[in-house]
Coordinates of C-alpha atoms and ligand atoms in Angstrom, one line a residue:
X20 CA 17.4 133.2 -40.8
X21 CA 20.8 133.3 -39.0
X22 CA 21.2 136.7 -37.3
X23 CA 24.5 138.0 -36.2
X24 CA 25.7 141.2 -34.3
X25 CA 28.5 141.4 -36.7
X26 CA 29.2 139.7 -40.1
X27 CA 32.7 140.1 -41.5
X28 CA 33.4 139.5 -45.2
X29 CA 36.8 137.8 -45.7
X30 CA 39.0 135.5 -43.5
X31 CA 42.3 137.7 -44.2
X32 CA 44.2 139.2 -41.7
X33 CA 42.1 142.1 -41.0
X34 CA 38.8 140.2 -41.0
X35 CA 40.1 137.5 -38.4
X36 CA 41.7 140.2 -36.3
X37 CA 38.5 142.1 -36.3
X38 CA 36.7 138.8 -35.6
X39 CA 38.8 138.2 -32.5
X40 CA 38.3 141.5 -31.0
X41 CA 34.5 141.4 -31.3
X42 CA 34.2 137.8 -30.1
X43 CA 36.3 138.8 -27.1
X44 CA 33.7 141.4 -26.4
X45 CA 30.7 139.0 -26.5
X46 CA 29.4 140.0 -29.8
X47 CA 27.9 137.2 -32.1
X48 CA 30.3 137.4 -35.0
X49 CA 30.7 135.5 -38.2
X50 CA 33.4 135.6 -40.9
X51 CA 32.4 134.5 -44.3
X52 CA 35.1 133.4 -46.6
X53 CA 34.6 132.5 -50.2
X54 CA 37.9 130.7 -50.5
X55 CA 38.5 127.1 -48.9
X56 CA 41.7 128.6 -47.2
X57 CA 42.0 131.5 -44.8
X58 CA 44.6 134.1 -45.0
X59 CA 43.6 136.1 -48.1
X60 CA 46.6 137.8 -49.8
X61 CA 48.8 136.1 -47.3
X62 CA 47.6 132.6 -47.4
X63 CA 49.5 129.3 -48.0
X64 CA 49.1 126.2 -50.3
X65 CA 50.8 123.0 -51.4
X66 CA 51.9 122.1 -54.8
X67 CA 53.6 118.8 -55.5
X68 CA 53.7 117.9 -51.8
X69 CA 55.7 121.1 -51.1
X70 CA 54.4 124.1 -48.8
X71 CA 54.5 127.5 -50.2
X72 CA 53.4 130.8 -48.6
X73 CA 51.5 133.0 -51.0
X74 CA 53.2 136.1 -50.2
X75 CA 55.1 136.3 -47.1
X76 CA 58.5 138.0 -47.3
X77 CA 58.7 139.3 -43.8
X78 CA 56.7 140.5 -41.3
X79 CA 57.2 144.3 -40.9
X80 CA 57.0 146.3 -37.6
X81 CA 59.4 144.0 -35.8
X82 CA 60.3 145.4 -32.3
X83 CA 61.6 143.7 -29.3
X84 CA 59.2 142.4 -26.8
X85 CA 59.2 145.2 -24.2
X86 CA 58.3 148.3 -26.6
X87 CA 54.7 148.9 -25.3
X88 CA 53.5 151.2 -27.8
X89 CA 54.8 149.7 -30.9
X90 CA 52.0 148.4 -33.4
X91 CA 53.3 144.7 -33.2
X92 CA 53.1 144.5 -29.3
X93 CA 49.8 146.6 -29.3
X94 CA 48.0 144.1 -31.7
X95 CA 49.3 141.0 -29.7
X96 CA 48.0 142.5 -26.7
X97 CA 44.6 143.5 -28.0
X98 CA 44.3 139.8 -29.7
X99 CA 45.7 138.2 -26.5
X100 CA 48.5 136.3 -28.6
X101 CA 51.7 135.7 -26.9
X102 CA 54.8 136.9 -28.5
X103 CA 56.5 133.5 -28.0
X104 CA 53.9 131.6 -30.0
X105 CA 54.6 133.8 -33.1
X106 CA 58.1 132.5 -32.8
X107 CA 59.7 135.3 -34.8
X108 CA 63.3 135.3 -36.2
X109 CA 64.8 138.7 -37.2
X110 CA 66.3 139.5 -40.6
X111 CA 70.1 139.2 -41.1
X112 CA 70.1 142.4 -43.0
X113 CA 68.4 144.1 -46.2
X114 CA 69.5 146.4 -48.9
X115 CA 68.5 148.9 -51.3
X116 CA 70.4 148.5 -54.6
X117 CA 70.6 151.1 -57.2
X118 CA 73.2 151.3 -60.1
X119 CA 76.4 151.8 -58.3
X120 CA 75.0 152.5 -55.0
X121 CA 73.9 150.4 -52.0
X122 CA 72.3 151.3 -48.7
X123 CA 72.1 148.4 -46.2
X124 CA 69.5 148.5 -43.3
X125 CA 68.6 146.0 -40.4
X126 CA 66.4 146.1 -37.5
X127 CA 68.9 148.5 -36.0
X128 CA 68.1 151.8 -37.6
X129 CA 71.7 153.0 -36.8
X130 CA 73.0 151.0 -39.7
X131 CA 70.9 152.8 -42.2
X132 CA 71.7 156.2 -40.7
X133 CA 75.5 155.5 -41.0
X134 CA 75.0 153.9 -44.6
X135 CA 73.3 157.4 -45.7
X136 CA 76.0 159.4 -43.9
X137 CA 78.8 157.6 -45.7
X138 CA 77.1 157.4 -49.2
X139 CA 75.5 160.6 -49.2
X140 CA 77.5 162.8 -46.8
X141 CA 76.0 166.0 -47.7
X142 CA 72.4 164.6 -47.0
X143 CA 72.6 163.3 -43.6
X144 CA 71.5 166.3 -41.7
X145 CA 68.3 166.4 -44.0
X146 CA 67.8 162.7 -43.5
X147 CA 68.0 163.2 -39.7
X148 CA 65.4 166.0 -40.1
X149 CA 63.3 163.6 -42.2
X150 CA 63.1 161.3 -39.4
X151 CA 62.1 163.9 -36.9
X152 CA 59.4 164.7 -39.3
X153 CA 58.3 161.0 -39.5
X154 CA 58.4 160.7 -35.6
X155 CA 56.4 164.0 -35.2
X156 CA 53.5 163.0 -37.5
X157 CA 50.5 161.6 -35.8
X158 CA 49.8 158.3 -37.7
X159 CA 46.7 157.6 -35.6
X160 CA 44.7 160.4 -36.7
X161 CA 42.3 159.3 -39.3
X162 CA 41.3 162.8 -40.7
X163 CA 44.6 164.3 -41.7
X164 CA 44.5 165.7 -45.3
X165 CA 46.6 164.4 -48.2
X166 CA 50.1 165.7 -48.2
X167 CA 52.5 164.4 -51.0
X168 CA 55.2 162.5 -49.5
X169 CA 57.6 163.5 -52.3
X170 CA 57.4 167.2 -51.5
X171 CA 58.0 166.5 -47.6
X172 CA 61.1 164.4 -48.4
X173 CA 62.3 166.9 -51.3
X174 CA 62.1 169.7 -48.7
X175 CA 64.7 167.5 -46.7
X176 CA 66.8 165.6 -49.1
X177 CA 68.2 167.3 -52.2
X178 CA 69.7 164.2 -54.0
X179 CA 67.0 162.5 -56.1
X180 CA 68.9 159.1 -55.9
X181 CA 68.6 159.2 -52.1
X182 CA 65.1 160.2 -52.4
X183 CA 64.3 157.4 -54.7
X184 CA 66.2 155.0 -52.5
X185 CA 64.1 155.7 -49.7
X186 CA 60.9 155.6 -51.6
X187 CA 61.6 152.3 -53.3
X188 CA 61.1 149.8 -50.3
X189 CA 58.1 151.9 -49.0
X190 CA 56.3 151.8 -52.2
X191 CA 57.0 148.2 -52.9
X192 CA 55.6 147.1 -49.4
X193 CA 52.6 149.4 -49.5
X194 CA 51.6 151.8 -52.0
X195 CA 48.7 151.7 -53.9
X196 CA 49.6 154.9 -55.9
X197 CA 52.0 155.4 -58.5
X198 CA 55.3 157.4 -57.9
X199 CA 54.1 159.4 -54.9
X200 CA 52.2 158.5 -51.6
X201 CA 50.2 160.3 -48.9
X202 CA 52.8 161.4 -46.3
X203 CA 50.7 159.7 -43.6
X204 CA 51.1 156.5 -45.5
X205 CA 54.8 157.1 -45.8
X206 CA 55.1 157.7 -42.0
X207 CA 53.6 154.2 -41.4
X208 CA 55.6 152.4 -44.0
X209 CA 58.9 154.2 -42.9
X210 CA 58.3 153.3 -39.4
X211 CA 57.3 149.8 -40.1
X212 CA 60.4 149.0 -42.4
X213 CA 63.3 151.2 -41.3
X214 CA 62.6 152.3 -37.7
X215 CA 61.1 149.0 -36.8
X216 CA 62.2 146.0 -39.1
X217 CA 61.7 142.6 -40.4
X218 CA 61.1 139.3 -39.0
X219 CA 59.6 135.9 -40.0
X220 CA 58.3 132.8 -38.1
X221 CA 60.3 129.9 -39.2
X222 CA 57.2 128.0 -40.0
X223 CA 56.0 130.8 -42.3
X224 CA 52.7 132.5 -42.6
X225 CA 50.8 129.2 -41.5
X226 CA 51.9 129.8 -38.0
X227 CA 50.4 133.3 -37.7
X228 CA 47.1 132.2 -39.3
X229 CA 46.9 129.2 -37.1
X230 CA 47.3 131.4 -34.1
X231 CA 44.5 133.8 -35.0
X232 CA 42.2 131.1 -36.0
X233 CA 42.7 129.4 -32.6
X234 CA 42.2 132.6 -30.8
X235 CA 39.1 133.3 -32.8
X236 CA 37.7 130.0 -32.1
X237 CA 38.3 130.0 -28.4
X238 CA 36.7 133.6 -28.1
X239 CA 33.4 132.0 -29.7
X240 CA 33.9 133.3 -33.1
X241 CA 32.0 131.4 -36.2
X242 CA 33.7 131.1 -39.3
X243 CA 32.3 130.0 -42.5
X244 CA 34.7 129.0 -45.3
X245 CA 33.7 128.3 -49.1
X246 CA 30.9 130.7 -48.4
X247 CA 31.2 133.9 -50.3
X248 CA 28.8 136.9 -50.0
X249 CA 27.2 137.4 -53.3
X250 CA 25.1 140.4 -52.4
X251 CA 24.8 143.2 -49.9
X252 CA 21.0 143.7 -49.9
X253 CA 20.0 147.3 -48.8
X254 CA 16.9 148.8 -47.6
X255 CA 17.3 152.5 -48.0
X256 CA 20.6 153.6 -46.2
X257 CA 21.1 150.2 -44.4
X258 CA 22.2 146.7 -45.0
X259 CA 19.2 144.6 -44.7
X260 CA 20.9 141.3 -45.1
X261 CA 23.5 139.4 -46.8
X262 CA 22.9 137.0 -49.7
X263 CA 25.6 134.2 -49.9
X264 CA 26.7 132.6 -53.0
X265 CA 24.5 129.5 -52.2
X266 CA 21.5 131.8 -52.2
X267 CA 21.0 131.6 -48.3
X268 CA 20.5 134.7 -46.5
X269 CA 21.6 135.9 -43.3
X270 CA 21.1 139.1 -41.3
X271 CA 23.6 141.3 -39.3
X272 CA 23.4 144.5 -37.5
X273 CA 27.0 145.6 -38.9
X274 CA 28.8 144.4 -41.7
X275 CA 32.6 144.8 -41.8
X276 CA 33.9 144.0 -45.3
X277 CA 37.9 143.4 -46.0
X278 CA 37.0 142.5 -49.7
X279 CA 38.0 146.0 -50.9
X280 CA 36.2 149.4 -51.2
X281 CA 34.9 149.1 -54.9
X282 CA 34.5 145.3 -54.6
X283 CA 32.4 145.9 -51.6
X284 CA 30.2 148.7 -53.1
X285 CA 29.9 146.4 -56.1
X286 CA 28.2 143.7 -54.2
X287 CA 25.5 146.2 -53.0
X288 CA 22.2 145.5 -54.4
X289 CA 21.5 149.2 -55.4
X290 CA 23.8 151.5 -57.2
X291 CA 25.7 153.2 -54.3
X292 CA 26.7 156.9 -55.0
X293 CA 30.0 157.2 -53.1
X294 CA 31.2 160.5 -51.9
X295 CA 34.8 159.0 -52.0
X296 CA 36.2 159.0 -55.4
X297 CA 37.5 155.3 -55.1
X298 CA 38.6 153.6 -58.2
X299 CA 40.1 150.2 -58.7
X300 CA 43.8 150.0 -58.2
X301 CA 46.2 149.8 -61.1
X302 CA 49.1 148.3 -59.4
X303 CA 49.9 144.7 -59.5
X304 CA 52.7 142.2 -59.3
X305 CA 54.1 138.9 -60.3
X306 CA 56.2 136.9 -58.0
X307 CA 58.6 133.8 -58.9
X308 CA 59.3 131.3 -56.2
X309 CA 62.5 129.2 -56.9
X310 CA 63.5 126.1 -54.7
X311 CA 66.9 124.9 -54.4
X312 CA 68.5 121.9 -52.9
X313 CA 70.7 123.8 -50.5
X314 CA 70.7 127.0 -48.3
X315 CA 71.6 130.1 -50.4
X316 CA 74.7 130.8 -48.4
X317 CA 76.0 127.5 -50.2
X318 CA 76.1 129.6 -53.5
X319 CA 77.1 132.9 -51.9
X320 CA 73.9 134.4 -51.1
X321 CA 73.7 133.9 -47.3
X322 CA 73.7 137.7 -46.3
X323 CA 70.8 139.5 -47.8
X324 CA 67.3 139.0 -46.4
X325 CA 65.4 141.4 -48.7
X326 CA 66.9 143.4 -51.7
X327 CA 65.0 146.2 -53.1
X328 CA 66.5 146.8 -56.7
X329 CA 66.3 149.5 -59.3
X330 CA 68.4 149.6 -62.5
X331 CA 67.3 153.0 -64.0
X332 CA 68.6 156.4 -63.1
X333 CA 65.1 157.3 -61.5
X334 CA 63.2 154.7 -59.8
X335 CA 59.5 154.3 -61.3
X336 CA 56.9 152.8 -59.4
X337 CA 54.0 152.6 -62.0
X338 CA 51.7 150.2 -63.7
X339 CA 54.0 147.9 -65.8
X340 CA 53.7 148.8 -69.5
X341 CA 54.7 145.0 -70.7
X342 CA 53.7 141.9 -69.0
X343 CA 56.4 142.5 -66.4
X344 CA 58.5 145.6 -65.5
X345 CA 62.1 144.4 -65.1
X346 CA 63.7 147.7 -64.2
X347 CA 63.0 147.2 -60.5
X348 CA 61.8 144.5 -57.9
X349 CA 62.2 142.9 -54.7
X350 CA 64.4 139.7 -53.9
X351 CA 63.7 137.9 -50.7
X352 CA 65.5 135.0 -49.4
X353 CA 63.4 133.3 -46.6
X354 CA 66.5 131.4 -45.6
X355 CA 68.2 134.6 -44.5
X356 CA 66.6 135.2 -41.1
X357 CA 68.3 134.4 -37.9
X358 CA 66.7 131.0 -37.0
X359 CA 69.7 129.8 -34.8
X360 CA 70.7 126.1 -35.4
X361 CA 67.5 125.3 -37.2
X362 CA 67.6 126.5 -40.7
X363 CA 64.7 125.9 -43.4
X364 CA 65.0 122.5 -45.2
X365 CA 65.4 123.9 -48.7
X366 CA 66.8 127.1 -50.3
X367 CA 64.2 129.5 -51.5
X368 CA 64.5 132.8 -53.5
X369 CA 61.3 134.8 -54.1
X370 CA 61.6 137.8 -56.8
X371 CA 58.7 140.2 -57.2
X372 CA 58.3 142.7 -59.9
X373 CA 55.3 145.1 -61.2
X374 CA 53.3 143.3 -63.9
X375 CA 50.4 144.3 -66.0
X376 CA 47.0 142.9 -65.4
X377 CA 45.5 143.4 -68.7
X378 CA 48.5 141.6 -70.5
X379 CA 48.1 138.6 -68.3
X380 CA 44.4 138.6 -68.6
X381 CA 44.5 138.6 -72.3
X382 CA 46.3 135.5 -72.6
X383 CA 44.7 132.0 -73.5
X384 CA 45.6 129.1 -71.2
X385 CA 48.6 127.9 -73.6
X386 CA 49.8 131.5 -73.8
X387 CA 49.7 132.1 -70.1
X388 CA 51.8 128.9 -69.4
X389 CA 54.2 129.9 -72.1
X390 CA 54.5 133.5 -70.8
X391 CA 55.2 132.3 -67.3
X392 CA 58.1 130.0 -68.5
X393 CA 59.4 132.7 -70.7
X394 CA 59.4 135.6 -67.9
X395 CA 60.6 133.1 -65.3
X396 CA 64.3 133.3 -66.7
X397 CA 64.2 137.0 -67.5
X398 CA 63.0 137.8 -64.1
X399 CA 65.8 135.7 -62.5
X400 CA 68.4 137.4 -64.6
X401 CA 67.1 141.1 -63.7
X402 CA 67.4 140.1 -60.1
X403 CA 70.8 138.1 -60.3
X404 CA 72.4 141.4 -61.6
X405 CA 72.1 142.8 -58.1
X406 CA 73.4 139.7 -56.1
X407 CA 76.6 138.6 -55.3
X408 CA 78.5 136.6 -58.1
X409 CA 77.4 132.9 -57.6
X410 CA 78.4 129.6 -58.6
X411 CA 74.5 128.9 -59.2
X412 CA 73.3 127.7 -62.6
X413 CA 69.8 128.4 -62.4
X414 CA 68.4 126.0 -65.1
X415 CA 70.5 123.2 -63.5
X416 CA 70.1 123.8 -59.8
X417 CA 66.4 125.0 -59.4
X418 CA 64.4 121.9 -58.4
X419 CA 61.0 123.4 -58.0
X420 CA 59.1 126.6 -59.2
X421 CA 56.1 128.5 -58.9
X422 CA 54.8 131.9 -60.0
X423 CA 52.0 133.9 -59.6
X424 CA 50.7 136.8 -61.7
X425 CA 48.1 139.5 -61.4
X426 CA 45.4 137.3 -62.6
X427 CA 46.3 134.5 -59.8
X428 CA 45.6 137.4 -57.3
X429 CA 42.4 138.2 -58.6
X430 CA 41.4 134.5 -58.8
X431 CA 42.1 133.6 -55.4
X432 CA 41.1 136.8 -53.7
X433 CA 38.5 138.4 -55.8
X434 CA 40.6 141.6 -55.7
X435 CA 39.8 143.4 -58.8
X436 CA 42.7 143.6 -61.3
X437 CA 44.8 141.8 -58.9
X438 CA 45.6 145.0 -57.2
X439 CA 47.2 143.8 -54.2
X440 CA 47.4 147.3 -52.4
X441 CA 43.9 148.0 -53.5
X442 CA 42.1 151.1 -54.3
X443 CA 44.4 154.3 -54.7
X444 CA 42.4 156.3 -52.3
X445 CA 41.9 155.2 -48.9
X446 CA 38.8 155.4 -46.6
X447 CA 40.8 155.9 -43.3
X448 CA 37.7 156.1 -41.1
X449 CA 36.2 152.7 -42.7
X450 CA 32.8 154.4 -43.4
X451 CA 30.8 153.9 -46.6
X452 CA 27.7 155.6 -47.8
X453 CA 25.6 152.7 -46.1
X454 CA 25.2 153.3 -42.4
X455 CA 26.0 150.1 -41.1
X456 CA 28.6 148.8 -43.7
X457 CA 32.3 149.5 -43.0
X458 CA 35.5 148.5 -44.7
X459 CA 38.6 147.2 -42.8
X460 CA 42.1 146.0 -44.0
X461 CA 43.6 147.2 -47.5
X462 CA 41.2 149.8 -48.6
X463 CA 41.0 151.3 -45.1
X464 CA 44.6 152.0 -45.5
X465 CA 46.8 149.8 -43.2
X466 CA 48.6 147.4 -45.2
X467 CA 50.9 144.4 -44.7
X468 CA 50.2 141.6 -41.9
X469 CA 50.5 143.8 -39.0
X470 CA 48.9 147.0 -40.7
X471 CA 45.8 144.8 -41.9
X472 CA 45.4 143.2 -38.4
X473 CA 45.6 146.8 -36.9
X474 CA 43.2 148.0 -39.3
X475 CA 40.8 145.1 -38.3
X476 CA 41.2 145.8 -34.6
X477 CA 40.7 149.6 -35.1
X478 CA 37.6 149.2 -37.3
X479 CA 35.9 146.7 -34.8
X480 CA 36.6 149.1 -31.8
X481 CA 35.3 152.1 -33.7
X482 CA 32.4 150.9 -35.5
X483 CA 31.2 147.8 -33.5
X484 CA 32.2 148.1 -29.9
X485 CA 31.8 152.0 -29.1
Ligands
FAD700 C1 52.3 138.2 -52.9 C2 52.1 139.1 -51.7 C3 53.2 139.4 -50.9 C4 52.9 140.0 -49.6 N1 54.0 140.0 -48.8 C5 53.8 140.7 -47.7 C6 54.7 140.6 -46.6 O1 55.9 140.1 -46.9 N2 54.7 141.2 -45.5 C7 53.5 141.8 -45.2 O2 53.4 142.4 -44.1 N3 52.5 141.9 -46.1 C8 52.7 141.3 -47.2 N4 51.7 141.2 -48.3 C9 50.3 142.1 -48.0 C10 49.6 141.6 -46.9 O3 49.5 140.2 -47.4 C11 48.1 142.2 -47.3 O4 48.5 143.7 -47.1 C12 47.2 141.8 -46.2 O5 47.2 140.3 -46.1 C13 45.9 142.2 -46.4 O6 44.8 141.7 -45.6 P1 43.2 142.1 -45.7 O7 42.6 141.4 -44.5 O8 43.2 143.6 -45.7 O9 42.9 141.6 -47.1 P2 43.0 140.3 -48.0 O10 43.9 139.2 -47.4 O11 42.5 140.5 -49.4 O12 41.5 139.4 -47.3 C14 40.2 139.7 -47.9 C15 39.5 138.3 -47.9 O13 38.2 138.4 -48.4 C16 37.9 137.6 -49.2 N5 36.6 137.9 -50.0 C17 36.8 138.8 -51.0 N6 35.5 138.7 -51.5 C18 34.8 138.0 -50.9 C19 33.3 137.7 -50.8 N7 32.5 138.4 -51.7 N8 32.8 136.8 -49.8 C20 33.5 136.3 -49.1 N9 34.9 136.5 -49.1 C21 35.7 137.3 -49.8 C22 39.2 137.1 -50.0 O14 39.0 135.8 -50.3 C23 40.2 137.2 -48.9 O15 40.4 136.0 -48.1 C24 51.8 140.6 -49.4 C25 50.6 140.4 -50.4 C26 50.9 139.7 -51.6 C27 49.7 139.2 -52.5

């Protein structure tokens, strides 16, 4: 039977990053991935000869190369990946769009500050104090008790519209809980989106995954694709072995799982009593990807990189009540990064909205296809209301289209209910009731591309290298 120092479940960002770290330190490490493609929630695929990214809008946490303690530069150092190889292009500028109000922001925080001062002059002092609160918070400490971010923000900001405008991007890009979030998570998201910023490799997520896999291989890590872990067999309080989908068994001293906390405990051979109340997440999304012949600047959409929109008086970030919640969402235009001379070959517009897993799951195959077609136009219209007037005729000009729903996420990542941001309760120290089984990635609590890599590194350091 094969024996490893560390077995990692999942070749997403956190699993590969953990693997690189462990391989660098001479551990015999193997990553087991059920899918044929690496990348997990942020993978890539081809359809009708065209390359698509599964989810990439932007890499958050963008800072300039010299900023030593910033997460992006820290992980690249720890993974021994060069900044130049990432080939990142910065966003042109993004926007939070609410009825009658816009707040623009970019990779220069001064823009958001000036926008808040102009649109909410009575709130700018409170906003600056909130930024001080964010900077004073120790986001490296795993054991900080839960504190409602809404209550902290409300202690600084009186206008509920500004409060909601601040929360909207932070929730869409990383909240597994409805309407409120832990202040610790708020701090991580606020820094990664507003104080740092957005960038994108011109080649998309492939570039990041290729670099990670190359590094992992060079460091001596082993990767087994199309090889799911079916069961985590326990002996008392320890993992004794892993049973793979094929029936093969392997042994490992330590198991790091990026499959999600409830998903991981669900693989255990005995029922595991968890001291952490950790239910399956309720929040999932749908995303449409529309391809156009020309760059969006040709139809008047050349300025916004990402637009977070909300059409209601108050922004509600909750599980959708119908198949899709059209009242808020995110529009991402991958063309609108500063690529210099070399733009993207086609125009791309991605629109994300909250969606209901149960509804999509209940459809027959035909109903599912019909509903995708039905919602496609509605989602487009909801998003278009927040964009500049355009000469575009969607049904005439859109030359290719794809769409994922909560069931797509579940089918390809085995994330229950397609809950992209995982369980509502996070396990910040990565521990489980099993002494040599730990979680990394989404359910450890660091989200997004940079966050999940940070999580993989931190969990490898804490549980397998100390
Ligand atoms: C549509 C979409 C858009 C996104 N956009 C962005 C963005 O623009 N910017 C950003 O920073 N983040 C974005 N994210 C979030 C980001 O992709 C995730 O937070 C991050 O990739 C999570 O990585 P992870 O390693 O924690 O988990 P995952 O990516 O979920 O990796 C877990 C892996 O485990 C595998 N697995 C599960 N069960 C088993 C098993 N039993 N055996 C073997 N393997 C198993 C899965 O197949 C998967 O590959 C987006 C996510 C989605 C879905």
